[in-house]
Tab-separated table of C-alpha atoms in Angstrom:
chain	number	residue	atom	x	y	z
A	1498	MET	CA	-34.988	-19.637	65.536
A	1499	ASP	CA	-36.305	-20.547	69.001
A	1500	LEU	CA	-34.855	-18.526	71.891
A	1501	THR	CA	-36.398	-20.626	74.674
A	1502	ASN	CA	-33.046	-21.924	75.916
A	1503	ALA	CA	-30.828	-19.058	74.753
A	1504	ASP	CA	-30.105	-15.594	76.054
A	1505	PRO	CA	-32.645	-13.218	74.483
A	1506	PRO	CA	-31.106	-10.859	71.917
A	1507	ALA	CA	-30.924	-7.108	72.028
A	1508	ARG	CA	-34.024	-5.724	70.352
A	1509	LEU	CA	-34.349	-2.619	68.216
A	1510	LEU	CA	-37.985	-1.467	68.141
A	1511	ASP	CA	-39.036	0.963	65.421
A	1512	LEU	CA	-41.055	3.803	66.996
A	1513	THR	CA	-41.434	5.969	63.905
A	1514	ARG	CA	-45.203	5.618	63.652
A	1515	LEU	CA	-45.875	6.564	67.280
A	1516	ILE	CA	-43.745	9.706	67.042
A	1517	SER	CA	-45.320	10.695	63.720
A	1518	ARG	CA	-48.732	10.630	65.412
A	1519	ALA	CA	-47.778	12.411	68.641
A	1520	GLY	CA	-50.681	14.372	70.050
A	1521	ARG	CA	-53.340	12.411	68.161
A	1522	ALA	CA	-55.713	9.765	69.463
A	1523	GLN	CA	-54.063	6.375	69.089
A	1524	THR	CA	-55.373	4.064	66.386
A	1525	GLY	CA	-55.306	0.293	66.712
A	1526	VAL	CA	-51.934	0.117	64.951
A	1527	ASP	CA	-50.527	2.803	67.260
A	1528	ARG	CA	-51.680	0.845	70.299
A	1529	VAL	CA	-49.858	-2.247	69.097
A	1530	GLU	CA	-46.582	-0.351	68.739
A	1531	TYR	CA	-47.105	1.162	72.196
A	1532	ALA	CA	-47.862	-2.284	73.679
A	1533	TYR	CA	-44.598	-3.624	72.277
A	1534	LEU	CA	-42.704	-0.658	73.726
A	1535	SER	CA	-44.267	-1.112	77.173
A	1536	HIS	CA	-43.730	-4.862	77.246
A	1537	LEU	CA	-40.126	-4.769	76.073
A	1538	LEU	CA	-39.372	-2.119	78.708
A	1539	SER	CA	-40.647	-4.569	81.333
A	1540	GLN	CA	-38.084	-7.151	80.221
A	1541	ALA	CA	-34.451	-7.255	81.336
A	1542	THR	CA	-33.084	-7.720	77.817
A	1543	PRO	CA	-31.268	-4.860	76.022
A	1544	LEU	CA	-33.685	-2.529	74.261
A	1545	TYR	CA	-33.166	0.238	71.720
A	1546	GLY	CA	-35.558	2.412	69.765
A	1547	LEU	CA	-35.223	3.741	66.214
A	1548	VAL	CA	-37.130	6.746	64.875
A	1549	ARG	CA	-37.012	8.377	61.485
A	1550	THR	CA	-37.576	12.098	61.947
A	1551	ARG	CA	-37.777	14.911	59.432
A	1552	LEU	CA	-34.067	15.626	60.054
A	1553	GLY	CA	-32.676	12.095	60.026
A	1554	PHE	CA	-32.614	9.114	62.391
A	1555	VAL	CA	-32.593	9.011	66.184
A	1556	LEU	CA	-31.390	6.017	68.209
A	1557	LEU	CA	-32.703	5.572	71.754
A	1558	ASP	CA	-31.256	3.390	74.499
A	1559	ARG	CA	-33.442	1.813	77.201
A	1560	ALA	CA	-33.597	5.027	79.238
A	1561	GLY	CA	-34.556	6.986	76.138
A	1562	CYS	CA	-37.255	4.450	75.263
A	1563	ALA	CA	-38.675	4.744	78.781
A	1564	ALA	CA	-38.689	8.546	78.585
A	1565	ILE	CA	-40.549	8.497	75.270
A	1566	ARG	CA	-42.984	5.865	76.582
A	1567	ASP	CA	-43.849	8.185	79.476
A	1568	ARG	CA	-44.385	11.164	77.172
A	1569	LEU	CA	-46.610	9.107	74.888
A	1570	ARG	CA	-48.600	7.806	77.843
A	1571	ASP	CA	-49.151	11.259	79.318
A	1572	ASP	CA	-49.232	13.155	75.993
A	1573	ASP	CA	-46.755	15.501	77.670
A	1574	TRP	CA	-44.135	16.880	75.309
A	1575	GLY	CA	-41.439	19.427	76.077
A	1576	ALA	CA	-40.788	22.787	74.499
A	1577	PRO	CA	-39.501	22.948	70.916
A	1578	ASP	CA	-35.722	23.198	70.601
A	1579	LEU	CA	-33.868	25.433	68.139
A	1580	LEU	CA	-34.194	22.959	65.265
A	1581	ALA	CA	-37.918	22.684	65.882
A	1582	ARG	CA	-38.329	26.471	66.042
A	1583	LEU	CA	-36.584	26.795	62.690
A	1584	SER	CA	-38.961	24.309	61.091
A	1585	ARG	CA	-42.013	25.425	59.207
A	1586	LYS	CA	-45.186	23.793	57.914
A	1587	ALA	CA	-44.973	20.951	60.413
A	1588	ASP	CA	-47.349	19.812	63.119
A	1589	PRO	CA	-46.335	21.656	66.328
A	1590	VAL	CA	-46.856	18.625	68.589
A	1591	ARG	CA	-44.693	16.459	66.350
A	1592	LEU	CA	-41.997	19.161	66.412
A	1593	ARG	CA	-42.036	19.068	70.222
A	1594	ALA	CA	-41.906	15.261	70.171
A	1595	GLU	CA	-38.902	15.274	67.848
A	1596	ALA	CA	-37.232	17.863	70.087
A	1597	ASP	CA	-37.697	15.493	73.042
A	1598	LEU	CA	-36.238	12.680	70.959
A	1599	ARG	CA	-33.090	14.717	70.399
A	1600	ARG	CA	-32.853	15.491	74.116
A	1601	VAL	CA	-32.868	11.819	75.151
A	1602	ALA	CA	-31.125	10.332	72.104
A	1603	ALA	CA	-28.209	7.940	72.511
A	1604	ALA	CA	-27.161	8.916	68.986
A	1605	ARG	CA	-28.549	10.546	65.866
A	1606	CYS	CA	-27.481	10.885	62.268
A	1607	LEU	CA	-28.412	12.073	58.826
A	1608	PRO	CA	-30.008	9.381	56.640
A	1609	ARG	CA	-26.759	8.407	54.934
A	1610	GLY	CA	-25.125	7.702	58.305
A	1611	LEU	CA	-27.687	5.192	59.566
A	1612	GLY	CA	-25.587	2.087	58.933
A	1613	ARG	CA	-22.540	3.507	60.723
A	1614	MET	CA	-24.652	4.605	63.693
A	1615	LEU	CA	-26.272	1.189	64.142
A	1616	ARG	CA	-23.009	-0.732	63.782
A	1617	ARG	CA	-21.328	1.537	66.311
A	1618	HIS	CA	-23.990	1.351	69.010
A	1619	LEU	CA	-25.790	-2.003	68.634
A	1620	PRO	CA	-24.407	-5.437	69.539
A	1621	ALA	CA	-24.119	-8.324	67.121
A	1622	GLY	CA	-27.276	-10.399	66.985
A	1623	THR	CA	-29.642	-7.431	67.421
A	1624	HIS	CA	-33.197	-8.185	66.302
A	1625	TYR	CA	-35.156	-5.367	64.638
A	1626	LEU	CA	-38.936	-5.245	65.175
A	1627	ASN	CA	-41.302	-3.198	63.034
A	1628	THR	CA	-44.951	-3.263	64.128
A	1629	GLY	CA	-46.298	-0.041	62.593
A	1630	HIS	CA	-45.968	-0.496	58.806
A	1631	SER	CA	-43.680	2.565	58.904
A	1632	ASN	CA	-39.996	3.145	58.112
A	1633	LEU	CA	-39.263	-0.283	56.621
A	1634	SER	CA	-37.253	1.281	53.808
A	1635	ASP	CA	-34.406	-0.238	51.814
A	1636	ARG	CA	-32.064	2.093	53.730
A	1637	VAL	CA	-33.218	0.721	57.090
A	1638	ILE	CA	-33.080	-2.888	55.908
A	1639	THR	CA	-29.535	-2.456	54.565
A	1640	ALA	CA	-28.397	-0.752	57.788
A	1641	VAL	CA	-29.855	-3.466	60.021
A	1642	ARG	CA	-28.435	-6.233	57.853
A	1643	ALA	CA	-24.961	-4.736	58.292
A	1644	ILE	CA	-25.132	-5.674	62.000
A	1645	PRO	CA	-23.657	-9.197	62.321
A	1646	GLN	CA	-26.251	-11.936	62.985
A	1647	SER	CA	-29.110	-9.441	62.901
A	1648	ARG	CA	-32.697	-10.511	62.253
A	1649	ILE	CA	-35.782	-8.620	61.081
A	1650	ALA	CA	-39.343	-9.241	62.293
A	1651	VAL	CA	-42.370	-7.390	60.901
A	1652	LEU	CA	-45.923	-7.425	62.222
A	1653	ILE	CA	-48.495	-7.308	59.421
A	1654	HIS	CA	-51.909	-5.958	60.439
A	1655	ASP	CA	-53.785	-6.669	57.199
A	1656	THR	CA	-53.598	-6.517	53.413
A	1657	ILE	CA	-56.643	-4.260	53.029
A	1658	PRO	CA	-54.870	-1.736	50.753
A	1659	LEU	CA	-54.394	-4.476	48.144
A	1660	ASP	CA	-57.685	-6.279	48.712
A	1661	HIS	CA	-59.886	-3.165	48.860
A	1662	PRO	CA	-58.093	-0.383	46.964
A	1663	GLN	CA	-61.346	1.571	46.614
A	1664	PHE	CA	-61.110	2.520	50.301
A	1665	GLN	CA	-57.539	3.862	50.166
A	1666	ARG	CA	-56.040	7.316	49.939
A	1667	PRO	CA	-54.300	8.215	46.664
A	1668	GLY	CA	-50.881	6.566	46.464
A	1669	SER	CA	-51.366	4.296	49.471
A	1670	VAL	CA	-51.987	1.144	47.427
A	1671	ASP	CA	-48.646	1.388	45.626
A	1672	ARG	CA	-46.860	2.244	48.886
A	1673	PHE	CA	-48.299	-0.802	50.592
A	1674	ARG	CA	-47.496	-3.062	47.622
A	1675	HIS	CA	-43.854	-1.949	47.767
A	1676	PHE	CA	-43.881	-2.391	51.546
A	1677	LEU	CA	-45.180	-5.956	51.341
A	1678	THR	CA	-42.668	-6.813	48.621
A	1679	ARG	CA	-39.832	-5.576	50.846
A	1680	VAL	CA	-41.235	-7.574	53.748
A	1681	GLY	CA	-41.259	-10.747	51.691
A	1682	ARG	CA	-37.701	-10.139	50.539
A	1683	ALA	CA	-36.100	-8.932	53.780
A	1684	ALA	CA	-37.977	-10.250	56.840
A	1685	ASP	CA	-36.858	-13.300	58.776
A	1686	LEU	CA	-40.180	-13.499	60.623
A	1687	LEU	CA	-43.687	-12.265	59.851
A	1688	ILE	CA	-45.950	-11.761	62.863
A	1689	CYS	CA	-49.572	-12.162	61.762
A	1690	ASN	CA	-52.390	-10.930	63.978
A	1691	THR	CA	-54.748	-13.640	62.681
A	1692	ALA	CA	-54.661	-16.787	60.603
A	1693	GLN	CA	-56.712	-14.872	58.027
A	1694	THR	CA	-53.982	-12.226	57.742
A	1695	ARG	CA	-51.419	-14.967	57.232
A	1696	ALA	CA	-53.533	-16.476	54.445
A	1697	ASP	CA	-53.915	-13.056	52.827
A	1698	ILE	CA	-50.149	-12.437	52.929
A	1699	ALA	CA	-49.482	-15.856	51.421
A	1700	ARG	CA	-51.976	-15.114	48.663
A	1701	HIS	CA	-50.127	-11.921	47.734
A	1702	LEU	CA	-46.536	-13.097	48.208
A	1703	GLY	CA	-46.970	-16.674	47.068
A	1704	ALA	CA	-45.825	-19.714	49.013
A	1705	ASP	CA	-42.254	-19.374	47.735
A	1706	GLY	CA	-42.017	-15.750	48.842
A	1707	LEU	CA	-43.253	-16.260	52.394
A	1708	PRO	CA	-40.738	-15.969	55.267
A	1709	GLN	CA	-41.247	-17.801	58.540
A	1710	THR	CA	-44.600	-16.788	60.014
A	1711	VAL	CA	-46.263	-16.908	63.401
A	1712	VAL	CA	-49.917	-16.201	64.205
A	1713	ALA	CA	-50.477	-14.343	67.478
A	1714	HIS	CA	-53.745	-12.602	68.266
A	1715	LEU	CA	-53.302	-9.058	69.511
A	1716	GLY	CA	-54.000	-8.327	73.145
A	1717	VAL	CA	-57.208	-6.488	73.962
A	1718	PRO	CA	-57.110	-5.073	77.499
A	1719	ARG	CA	-60.420	-5.581	79.254
A	1720	PRO	CA	-62.337	-2.281	78.913
A	1721	VAL	CA	-62.679	-0.160	82.041
A	1722	PRO	CA	-65.788	2.036	81.779
A	1723	GLY	CA	-65.887	5.516	83.249
A	1724	THR	CA	-68.871	7.859	83.202
A	1725	ALA	CA	-71.149	7.831	80.176
A	1726	PRO	CA	-72.058	11.222	78.706
A	1727	ALA	CA	-75.742	12.056	78.922
A	1728	GLY	CA	-77.928	13.059	76.009
A	1729	PRO	CA	-81.300	12.480	74.354
A	1730	TRP	CA	-80.538	8.763	74.394
A	1731	THR	CA	-80.207	8.587	78.191
A	1732	GLY	CA	-82.730	6.152	79.659
A	1733	GLN	CA	-83.719	4.847	76.226
A	1734	PRO	CA	-82.397	1.970	74.126
A	1735	TYR	CA	-79.436	3.036	72.012
A	1736	PHE	CA	-76.729	1.427	69.915
A	1737	VAL	CA	-73.095	2.402	69.461
A	1738	CYS	CA	-71.195	2.416	66.177
A	1739	LEU	CA	-67.513	2.875	66.988
A	1740	GLY	CA	-64.688	3.684	64.570
A	1741	THR	CA	-63.297	6.289	62.224
A	1742	ILE	CA	-66.015	7.676	59.967
A	1743	GLU	CA	-64.619	6.537	56.629
A	1744	PRO	CA	-66.118	4.630	53.663
A	1745	ARG	CA	-64.762	1.233	54.730
A	1746	LYS	CA	-66.671	1.406	58.011
A	1747	ASN	CA	-69.969	1.626	56.102
A	1748	HIS	CA	-71.867	4.074	58.336
A	1749	ALA	CA	-74.155	4.743	55.365
A	1750	LEU	CA	-75.900	1.402	55.943
A	1751	LEU	CA	-76.987	2.440	59.443
A	1752	LEU	CA	-78.073	5.912	58.319
A	1753	ASP	CA	-80.223	4.259	55.655
A	1754	LEU	CA	-81.802	1.921	58.201
A	1755	TRP	CA	-82.423	4.321	61.048
A	1756	PRO	CA	-85.636	6.021	59.839
A	1757	ASP	CA	-87.277	2.585	60.147
A	1758	ILE	CA	-85.998	1.990	63.703
A	1759	PRO	CA	-88.094	4.164	66.022
A	1760	GLU	CA	-87.241	2.016	69.036
A	1761	ALA	CA	-83.672	3.283	69.577
A	1762	HIS	CA	-81.014	5.963	69.171
A	1763	LEU	CA	-77.772	5.544	67.229
A	1764	LEU	CA	-74.520	6.955	68.663
A	1765	ILE	CA	-71.745	7.274	66.078
A	1766	CYS	CA	-68.494	7.536	68.023
A	1767	GLY	CA	-65.318	8.311	66.100
A	1768	HIS	CA	-63.321	10.935	64.298
A	1769	ARG	CA	-64.156	11.899	60.744
A	1770	GLY	CA	-61.853	10.293	58.238
A	1771	TRP	CA	-61.416	11.049	54.575
A	1772	GLU	CA	-63.388	10.858	51.284
A	1773	ASN	CA	-66.722	10.315	53.012
A	1774	HIS	CA	-68.442	13.524	51.965
A	1775	ALA	CA	-71.921	12.059	51.459
A	1776	VAL	CA	-71.985	10.610	54.984
A	1777	PHE	CA	-70.568	13.831	56.457
A	1778	ALA	CA	-73.286	15.816	54.693
A	1779	ARG	CA	-75.983	13.560	56.130
A	1780	LEU	CA	-74.548	13.898	59.619
A	1781	ASP	CA	-74.266	17.683	59.280
A	1782	ALA	CA	-77.870	17.901	58.101
A	1783	GLY	CA	-79.004	15.932	61.138
A	1784	GLN	CA	-81.131	12.811	61.359
A	1785	ASP	CA	-83.690	11.925	63.977
A	1786	ARG	CA	-82.242	9.823	66.827
A	1787	VAL	CA	-78.745	9.802	65.273
A	1788	HIS	CA	-75.958	11.467	67.274
A	1789	GLU	CA	-72.321	12.002	66.276
A	1790	LEU	CA	-69.958	12.008	69.252
A	1791	ASN	CA	-66.340	12.924	68.519
A	1792	GLY	CA	-63.324	13.088	70.791
A	1793	LEU	CA	-64.643	11.008	73.688
A	1794	PRO	CA	-62.017	9.333	75.886
A	1795	ASP	CA	-61.956	5.542	75.948
A	1796	GLU	CA	-63.493	5.421	79.426
A	1797	ALA	CA	-66.570	7.351	78.269
A	1798	ILE	CA	-66.961	5.212	75.146
A	1799	PHE	CA	-66.695	2.030	77.198
A	1800	ALA	CA	-69.370	3.370	79.551
A	1801	LEU	CA	-71.644	4.064	76.591
A	1802	LEU	CA	-71.008	0.552	75.291
A	1803	ARG	CA	-71.659	-1.008	78.699
A	1804	ASP	CA	-75.101	0.614	78.927
A	1805	SER	CA	-76.049	0.173	75.274
A	1806	ALA	CA	-78.343	-2.264	73.504
A	1807	GLY	CA	-75.309	-3.358	71.521
A	1808	LEU	CA	-72.535	-2.489	69.084
A	1809	LEU	CA	-73.310	-2.181	65.383
A	1810	PHE	CA	-70.302	-2.814	63.163
A	1811	PRO	CA	-71.121	-3.002	59.429
A	1812	SER	CA	-67.478	-2.597	58.368
A	1813	LEU	CA	-66.660	-3.916	54.910
A	1814	ALA	CA	-63.113	-5.039	55.761
A	1815	GLU	CA	-61.005	-5.403	58.907
A	1816	GLY	CA	-57.573	-6.707	59.781
A	1817	TYR	CA	-58.358	-7.061	63.486
A	1818	GLY	CA	-60.866	-4.374	64.461
A	1819	LEU	CA	-61.063	-3.807	68.212
A	1820	PRO	CA	-64.648	-2.541	68.813
A	1821	PRO	CA	-66.485	-5.898	68.467
A	1822	ILE	CA	-63.937	-7.576	70.744
A	1823	GLU	CA	-64.233	-4.761	73.307
A	1824	ALA	CA	-68.041	-4.869	73.182
A	1825	ALA	CA	-68.010	-8.647	73.660
A	1826	ALA	CA	-65.667	-8.224	76.640
A	1827	LEU	CA	-68.265	-5.878	78.150
A	1828	GLY	CA	-70.987	-8.465	77.630
A	1829	ARG	CA	-72.855	-6.461	75.030
A	1830	PRO	CA	-74.448	-7.828	71.855
A	1831	VAL	CA	-72.529	-7.328	68.619
A	1832	VAL	CA	-74.094	-7.156	65.169
A	1833	CYS	CA	-71.369	-7.195	62.532
A	1834	ASN	CA	-70.634	-8.038	58.947
A	1835	ASP	CA	-69.607	-11.669	58.474
A	1836	LEU	CA	-65.831	-11.163	58.371
A	1837	PRO	CA	-63.258	-13.950	58.924
A	1838	ILE	CA	-61.506	-12.083	61.759
A	1839	TYR	CA	-64.589	-12.238	63.968
A	1840	ARG	CA	-65.288	-15.885	63.207
A	1841	GLU	CA	-61.682	-16.555	64.264
A	1842	VAL	CA	-61.573	-14.464	67.451
A	1843	LEU	CA	-65.211	-14.249	68.605
A	1844	GLY	CA	-66.695	-17.478	67.298
A	1845	ASP	CA	-70.476	-17.557	67.641
A	1846	ILE	CA	-70.748	-14.556	69.985
A	1847	PRO	CA	-71.690	-11.918	67.369
A	1848	ILE	CA	-74.857	-11.801	65.325
A	1849	TYR	CA	-73.439	-12.064	61.808
A	1850	ALA	CA	-75.352	-10.165	59.125
A	1851	GLU	CA	-74.196	-9.652	55.557
A	1852	VAL	CA	-74.227	-5.949	54.774
A	1853	SER	CA	-76.284	-6.671	51.655
A	1854	ASP	CA	-79.130	-7.897	53.877
A	1855	GLY	CA	-80.676	-4.695	55.180
A	1856	TYR	CA	-83.799	-6.559	56.306
A	1857	LEU	CA	-81.770	-8.793	58.631
A	1858	TRP	CA	-79.922	-5.801	60.102
A	1859	ARG	CA	-83.198	-3.964	60.718
A	1860	THR	CA	-84.849	-7.014	62.264
A	1861	LYS	CA	-81.964	-7.759	64.634
A	1862	ILE	CA	-81.587	-4.137	65.721
A	1863	ILE	CA	-85.286	-3.847	66.562
A	1864	GLU	CA	-85.176	-7.178	68.400
A	1865	LEU	CA	-82.143	-6.142	70.469
A	1866	ALA	CA	-83.707	-2.778	71.298
A	1867	LYS	CA	-86.802	-4.514	72.655
A	1868	ASP	CA	-84.691	-7.004	74.619
A	1869	HIS	CA	-82.651	-4.166	76.110
A	1870	ALA	CA	-85.779	-2.278	77.148
A	1871	ALA	CA	-87.016	-5.461	78.813
A	1872	GLY	CA	-83.703	-6.017	80.624
A	1873	LYS	CA	-82.851	-9.287	78.860
A	1874	ARG	CA	-79.224	-10.456	78.863
A	1875	PRO	CA	-77.847	-11.626	75.494
A	1876	SER	CA	-77.761	-15.419	75.420
A	1877	GLN	CA	-74.418	-15.453	73.586
A	1878	HIS	CA	-72.663	-14.018	76.657
A	1879	LYS	CA	-73.992	-16.289	79.388
A	1880	GLY	CA	-70.707	-18.187	79.452
A	1881	GLY	CA	-68.651	-15.015	79.549
A	1882	PHE	CA	-65.944	-13.930	77.121
A	1883	THR	CA	-62.273	-13.307	77.839
A	1884	PRO	CA	-60.521	-11.312	75.110
A	1885	PRO	CA	-57.049	-12.260	73.865
A	1886	ASP	CA	-54.307	-10.855	76.104
A	1887	TRP	CA	-50.860	-9.430	75.447
A	1888	ASP	CA	-49.083	-11.952	77.682
A	1889	ALA	CA	-50.131	-14.777	75.374
A	1890	HIS	CA	-49.161	-12.735	72.323
A	1891	PHE	CA	-45.659	-11.981	73.582
A	1892	LYS	CA	-45.134	-15.510	74.868
A	1893	THR	CA	-45.744	-16.713	71.315
A	1894	VAL	CA	-43.748	-14.040	69.495
A	1895	LEU	CA	-40.721	-13.298	71.647
A	1896	ARG	CA	-39.439	-16.870	71.702
A	1897	LEU	CA	-38.852	-16.416	67.959
A	1898	ILE	CA	-37.338	-12.934	67.798
């Protein structure tokens, strides 16, 4: 369905993931959901928001979506209401966020009333968008389908849970398998962040089970550096490794290499994830010229990247993975595992090094440290690099949904 010459439909954007993570630093998936919210609010077409809370579903109109966007942007949530105060064993920031949802709601209901609520408040032809891999339940699908001429679009970030189950939390592989099966059965349009993601989905669903698809690279706003924090690395060559400290990100490779790299410091920037006890123990014990920096704002991280000898990214699997794209946008060298996403988006800009080749990693890191100390500019960046932008993404996607 191409909407180029038709009036755009009302859109129902699922905001469940963003509300569930209120008060936390936004992940890449969170940022995508927020980008959709911000962009759709800038359009004149009717917009609604749907959130599954602990007490049922909340429906937002455009004004409610704008109010929640502002609270997410400023991380400024109101006081808990009576229902929140009666709740126990729940994150206090999420309770405040759900209280704000109730204050600005156009309607709300218990789970069994979702279909009636949507039919009562949404116009025929409403298009439902789910970009956060959250809340795409059979109940939601049935309720949306009960709206005449409705359509369902789902953005798939990756199929890592199925392709690399060893990196997943208990139960997450089965949850994702059920999710992808529902997507194949119920979606009218799959939005794929890369051609590689589309190929992965097709491999799992089969050609006969694949809905209409569109490939649209995610927007990466050009990084705006602030002030870099000082430390033992100041004035010396250093590298940044950016991302959640979890097994898939493969920090262990860099910790193994670093005793043989006296020329530079290593800054590990990111929150600690899960099931990475050996790496946590090594970080807690301390290692010469290795520094763990948690909780830095984006502006400080971008400043560290800007002044660094490069980004090191030995991740074993990525769906999109923002840090190499952000580092390239800042004109810094990138050494990364040879993953299809970076061949697709960054071309020949990174230095690709298989994670099994520790010698190559060590050699390139030492070479880049010496170049940085000598003030040499990476040759890969002499032509400049412009990251994908959200305008191009939405121009591709929103003509179809």
